[in-house]
Amino acid sequence: MAQQATSPFPKEDSILDRLTDQAIPADNALLLADELSCAMLDTLHPHLDLISRKSSSHIDDLHVHLRKRRAITIAEHARLHLVWDSDTVYLKPLPVCLLSPDFWDLHLPPGSPTRPQALGFMRT
């Protein structure tokens, strides 16, 4: 029986070939959990229907934010990712290790506590 792939993309589409790449953190589990933690959003998630529909159709593309004259600002905290106000939209850069299928296989298998956050971050 073939082993089920756990990466959200095929290995042939990977831009990182090996786990020995410098971008892979040594203390993965703790670092990645901290990098992707959105505790406030997790708490608010059941109530978001009160202010908006939970749909990706309500997420503007970056060029739309630019057309609305919003500055794109890099944010280190995941809690600010895709948050915007009248003139700024905040983006958290993608952790490079999430581009490695081997990293997903080893550190983000199905059932991993950090996997849902990693998948959500990849989706955005």
Short mmCIF file of C-alpha atoms in Angstrom, two decimals, residues 44 53 95 115:
data_model
loop_
_atom_site.label_atom_id
_atom_site.label_comp_id
_atom_site.label_asym_id
_atom_site.label_seq_id
_atom_site.Cartn_x
_atom_site.Cartn_y
_atom_site.Cartn_z
CA LEU A 44 -13.40 34.41 17.45
CA ARG A 53 -19.46 35.33 5.81
CA PRO A 95 7.67 30.45 6.44
CA ARG A 115 -1.35 21.30 10.68
#
